[in-house]
mmCIF file of C-alpha atoms and ligand atoms in Angstrom:
data_model
loop_
_atom_site.group_PDB
_atom_site.id
_atom_site.type_symbol
_atom_site.label_atom_id
_atom_site.label_comp_id
_atom_site.label_asym_id
_atom_site.label_seq_id
_atom_site.Cartn_x
_atom_site.Cartn_y
_atom_site.Cartn_z
ATOM 1 C CA MET A 1 172.998 103.026 107.144
ATOM 2 C CA SER A 2 173.051 106.373 108.664
ATOM 3 C CA ILE A 3 171.307 108.673 111.591
ATOM 4 C CA LEU A 4 169.596 111.649 109.304
ATOM 5 C CA LYS A 5 169.237 115.241 110.298
ATOM 6 C CA VAL A 6 166.064 115.879 111.181
ATOM 7 C CA CYS A 7 164.551 119.335 110.524
ATOM 8 C CA HIS A 8 162.364 121.447 112.697
ATOM 9 C CA LEU A 9 159.755 123.422 112.545
ATOM 10 C CA GLY A 10 159.977 126.395 110.112
ATOM 11 C CA HIS A 11 162.190 124.526 107.640
ATOM 12 C CA PRO A 12 159.395 124.679 104.625
ATOM 13 C CA VAL A 13 159.803 120.885 103.661
ATOM 14 C CA LEU A 14 157.762 120.086 106.844
ATOM 15 C CA ARG A 15 154.907 122.174 105.175
ATOM 16 C CA MET A 16 154.905 120.648 101.883
ATOM 17 C CA GLN A 17 152.892 117.888 100.633
ATOM 18 C CA SER A 18 155.156 115.067 99.766
ATOM 19 C CA LYS A 19 155.420 113.443 96.711
ATOM 20 C CA ARG A 20 153.996 109.870 96.313
ATOM 21 C CA VAL A 21 156.480 107.035 95.591
ATOM 22 C CA PRO A 22 156.285 105.321 92.151
ATOM 23 C CA ARG A 23 155.906 101.521 93.000
ATOM 24 C CA GLU A 24 159.083 100.814 90.994
ATOM 25 C CA ALA A 25 160.977 103.240 92.275
ATOM 26 C CA LEU A 26 160.604 101.601 95.592
ATOM 27 C CA ALA A 27 163.024 98.685 94.867
ATOM 28 C CA SER A 28 165.732 101.573 94.159
ATOM 29 C CA PRO A 29 169.009 101.899 96.674
ATOM 30 C CA ALA A 30 168.206 105.652 96.917
ATOM 31 C CA ILE A 31 164.991 104.773 98.447
ATOM 32 C CA GLN A 32 165.516 101.874 100.023
ATOM 33 C CA ASN A 33 168.786 103.125 102.076
ATOM 34 C CA LEU A 34 166.104 105.884 103.241
ATOM 35 C CA ILE A 35 163.712 103.573 104.631
ATOM 36 C CA ASP A 36 166.371 102.011 106.718
ATOM 37 C CA ASP A 37 168.257 105.544 107.848
ATOM 38 C CA MET A 38 164.610 106.952 109.290
ATOM 39 C CA MET A 39 164.476 103.385 111.197
ATOM 40 C CA GLU A 40 167.904 103.928 112.699
ATOM 41 C CA THR A 41 166.687 107.537 113.413
ATOM 42 C CA MET A 42 164.118 107.043 115.011
ATOM 43 C CA VAL A 43 165.032 104.837 117.540
ATOM 44 C CA GLU A 44 168.281 107.274 117.555
ATOM 45 C CA TYR A 45 166.006 109.820 118.971
ATOM 46 C CA TYR A 46 163.315 107.762 120.877
ATOM 47 C CA GLY A 47 160.861 108.677 118.225
ATOM 48 C CA VAL A 48 157.829 106.486 118.026
ATOM 49 C CA GLY A 49 157.301 107.035 114.247
ATOM 50 C CA LEU A 50 159.183 109.461 111.754
ATOM 51 C CA ALA A 51 158.116 110.435 108.246
ATOM 52 C CA ALA A 52 160.707 111.374 105.307
ATOM 53 C CA PRO A 53 159.785 115.065 105.199
ATOM 54 C CA GLN A 54 161.004 115.577 108.817
ATOM 55 C CA VAL A 55 164.508 113.718 106.857
ATOM 56 C CA HIS A 56 164.773 116.930 104.287
ATOM 57 C CA HIS A 57 162.844 114.247 101.872
ATOM 58 C CA SER A 58 159.229 115.375 100.495
ATOM 59 C CA LEU A 59 158.142 111.822 99.614
ATOM 60 C CA SER A 60 155.244 109.708 101.243
ATOM 61 C CA ILE A 61 156.737 107.308 103.408
ATOM 62 C CA ALA A 62 156.496 106.914 107.037
ATOM 63 C CA VAL A 63 158.072 104.242 109.682
ATOM 64 C CA ILE A 64 156.499 103.355 113.062
ATOM 65 C CA GLU A 65 157.666 101.818 115.696
ATOM 66 C CA CYS A 66 157.000 101.854 119.716
ATOM 67 C CA HIS A 67 157.903 99.108 122.626
ATOM 68 C CA GLY A 68 156.187 101.251 125.824
ATOM 69 C CA PRO A 69 153.449 102.172 127.873
ATOM 70 C CA ARG A 70 152.000 102.786 125.093
ATOM 71 C CA GLY A 71 151.610 100.308 123.267
ATOM 72 C CA GLU A 72 153.646 97.617 121.469
ATOM 73 C CA ILE A 73 153.842 98.531 117.714
ATOM 74 C CA PRO A 74 156.228 96.471 115.118
ATOM 75 C CA MET A 75 158.560 98.092 113.172
ATOM 76 C CA THR A 76 156.387 99.273 110.016
ATOM 77 C CA VAL A 77 156.957 101.076 106.931
ATOM 78 C CA LEU A 78 154.139 103.127 105.175
ATOM 79 C CA VAL A 79 154.694 103.991 101.570
ATOM 80 C CA ASN A 80 151.738 106.393 100.058
ATOM 81 C CA PRO A 81 149.599 105.762 102.743
ATOM 82 C CA GLU A 82 145.827 106.095 102.807
ATOM 83 C CA MET A 83 143.664 106.466 105.912
ATOM 84 C CA THR A 84 139.876 105.615 106.009
ATOM 85 C CA ILE A 85 138.254 106.939 109.226
ATOM 86 C CA LEU A 86 136.438 103.954 110.998
ATOM 87 C CA ASP A 87 135.899 105.896 114.407
ATOM 88 C CA GLU A 88 135.062 109.471 114.041
ATOM 89 C CA SER A 89 134.893 110.025 118.383
ATOM 90 C CA LEU A 90 137.723 112.103 119.091
ATOM 91 C CA LEU A 91 140.302 111.059 122.042
ATOM 92 C CA GLU A 92 142.489 113.634 123.027
ATOM 93 C CA ASP A 93 146.175 112.654 124.640
ATOM 94 C CA TRP A 94 149.853 114.094 125.018
ATOM 95 C CA GLU A 95 151.645 114.027 121.702
ATOM 96 C CA GLY A 96 155.566 115.309 120.834
ATOM 97 C CA CYS A 97 157.546 115.321 117.950
ATOM 98 C CA LEU A 98 161.168 115.771 116.744
ATOM 99 C CA SER A 99 160.673 118.641 114.870
ATOM 100 C CA ILE A 100 159.055 120.379 117.627
ATOM 101 C CA PRO A 101 161.771 118.771 119.945
ATOM 102 C CA ASP A 102 161.050 119.277 123.836
ATOM 103 C CA PHE A 103 156.965 120.355 123.674
ATOM 104 C CA ARG A 104 154.396 118.562 124.473
ATOM 105 C CA GLY A 105 150.761 119.240 123.566
ATOM 106 C CA ARG A 106 147.397 117.818 123.882
ATOM 107 C CA VAL A 107 146.036 116.624 120.556
ATOM 108 C CA PRO A 108 142.583 115.068 119.458
ATOM 109 C CA ARG A 109 143.033 112.382 117.116
ATOM 110 C CA TYR A 110 140.313 109.971 115.759
ATOM 111 C CA ALA A 111 139.743 106.703 117.736
ATOM 112 C CA ARG A 112 139.857 104.198 114.506
ATOM 113 C CA LEU A 113 141.029 104.081 111.186
ATOM 114 C CA ARG A 114 142.094 101.910 108.173
ATOM 115 C CA VAL A 115 145.100 102.335 106.820
ATOM 116 C CA ASP A 116 146.161 101.620 102.770
ATOM 117 C CA ALA A 117 149.737 101.535 102.228
ATOM 118 C CA LEU A 118 152.438 99.484 100.390
ATOM 119 C CA ASP A 119 155.036 97.942 102.421
ATOM 120 C CA ARG A 120 159.225 98.873 101.581
ATOM 121 C CA HIS A 121 158.593 96.398 98.800
ATOM 122 C CA GLY A 122 155.918 97.393 96.815
ATOM 123 C CA HIS A 123 153.606 94.756 98.781
ATOM 124 C CA LYS A 124 149.574 96.351 99.483
ATOM 125 C CA VAL A 125 149.415 96.585 102.969
ATOM 126 C CA GLU A 126 145.955 97.171 104.867
ATOM 127 C CA PHE A 127 145.019 97.466 108.374
ATOM 128 C CA THR A 128 143.005 98.536 111.251
ATOM 129 C CA ALA A 129 144.279 100.847 114.234
ATOM 130 C CA GLU A 130 142.967 101.718 116.887
ATOM 131 C CA ASP A 131 144.119 104.735 120.019
ATOM 132 C CA PHE A 132 147.892 104.967 120.464
ATOM 133 C CA PHE A 133 148.410 103.021 117.096
ATOM 134 C CA ALA A 134 145.960 105.037 115.195
ATOM 135 C CA ARG A 135 147.136 108.430 116.852
ATOM 136 C CA VAL A 136 150.435 107.999 115.695
ATOM 137 C CA ILE A 137 149.655 107.021 112.433
ATOM 138 C CA GLN A 138 147.584 109.756 112.150
ATOM 139 C CA HIS A 139 150.467 112.074 113.578
ATOM 140 C CA GLU A 140 153.077 110.825 110.599
ATOM 141 C CA PHE A 141 150.022 111.160 108.238
ATOM 142 C CA ASP A 142 149.962 114.602 109.190
ATOM 143 C CA HIS A 143 153.750 114.932 108.352
ATOM 144 C CA LEU A 144 152.925 113.947 104.664
ATOM 145 C CA MET A 145 150.305 116.440 103.936
ATOM 146 C CA GLY A 146 152.296 119.742 105.593
ATOM 147 C CA LYS A 147 151.055 119.386 108.528
ATOM 148 C CA VAL A 148 152.097 119.218 112.584
ATOM 149 C CA TYR A 149 150.458 118.533 115.758
ATOM 150 C CA LEU A 150 150.303 122.224 116.980
ATOM 151 C CA ASP A 151 147.538 122.299 113.589
ATOM 152 C CA ARG A 152 144.946 120.224 115.338
ATOM 153 C CA MET A 153 145.567 120.731 119.022
ATOM 154 C CA ARG A 154 142.361 122.512 120.038
ATOM 155 C CA ASP A 155 143.565 124.468 122.413
ATOM 156 C CA LEU A 156 147.265 126.099 122.584
ATOM 157 C CA GLY A 157 146.888 126.452 126.513
ATOM 158 C CA THR A 158 147.923 123.464 126.624
ATOM 159 C CA LEU A 159 151.020 123.249 124.919
ATOM 160 C CA ALA A 160 154.455 122.928 127.782
ATOM 161 C CA HIS A 161 157.720 122.481 127.388
ATOM 162 C CA MET A 162 159.428 119.652 128.454
ATOM 163 C CA ALA A 163 160.578 120.463 132.176
ATOM 164 C CA GLU A 164 157.364 121.851 133.167
ATOM 165 C CA PHE A 165 155.112 119.045 131.257
ATOM 166 C CA GLU A 166 156.976 116.835 133.745
ATOM 167 C CA ARG A 167 156.218 119.068 136.917
ATOM 168 C CA TYR A 168 153.032 120.327 136.314
ATOM 169 C CA TRP A 169 151.169 117.527 133.961
ATOM 170 C CA LEU A 170 152.977 114.173 133.821
ATOM 171 C CA PRO A 171 151.576 113.005 137.035
ATOM 172 C CA ARG A 172 148.629 114.814 137.119
ATOM 173 C CA GLU A 173 147.922 112.561 133.786
ATOM 174 C CA LYS A 174 149.234 109.510 136.038
ATOM 175 C CA LYS A 175 146.730 110.524 138.458
ATOM 176 C CA ALA A 176 143.986 110.334 136.258
ATOM 177 C CA GLY A 177 145.015 106.892 135.145
ATOM 178 C CA SER A 178 146.190 107.845 131.957
ATOM 179 C CA SER A 179 148.383 105.420 129.233
ATOM 180 C CA GLU A 180 151.717 107.066 130.265
HETATM 181 NI NI1 LIG B 201 156.197 115.033 114.463
#
């Protein structure tokens, strides 16, 4: 397994719509190794999600895992995911992105959705996700569509560099009882 280089905003691959992975191609060592490397890369950089375009592969694959105050999400591999919004109400919260290092911004996301995808073995998976899990899925799904969270912000006025985020915004959010 290897830790992969994560590309940053400005790299054209981040703005491309990724290609679906044919089910028969999933078992190939190249794809299986890529999935292993994406998991290792996400963990190495303390990400809660990583999409293949972020590691220079324009393929519809994302990995998600979170163990922390915002939620418990087991390691999840999504291949060719499709989303159906189940609750149109929008919740706004802070997001960051390994491809936009050291920034945070407030992003509205749908509260609840259904996901249809393949797992790494090509089996169909279908589940519903809400709140933080739904947020991470929408963030990763956007990467697969060539979008980043900045595109979804209502107001770039909340875009904050990390040090200023921690100094000016994080305490207020904590006081306000957020999930941080
Ligand atoms: Ni991201």
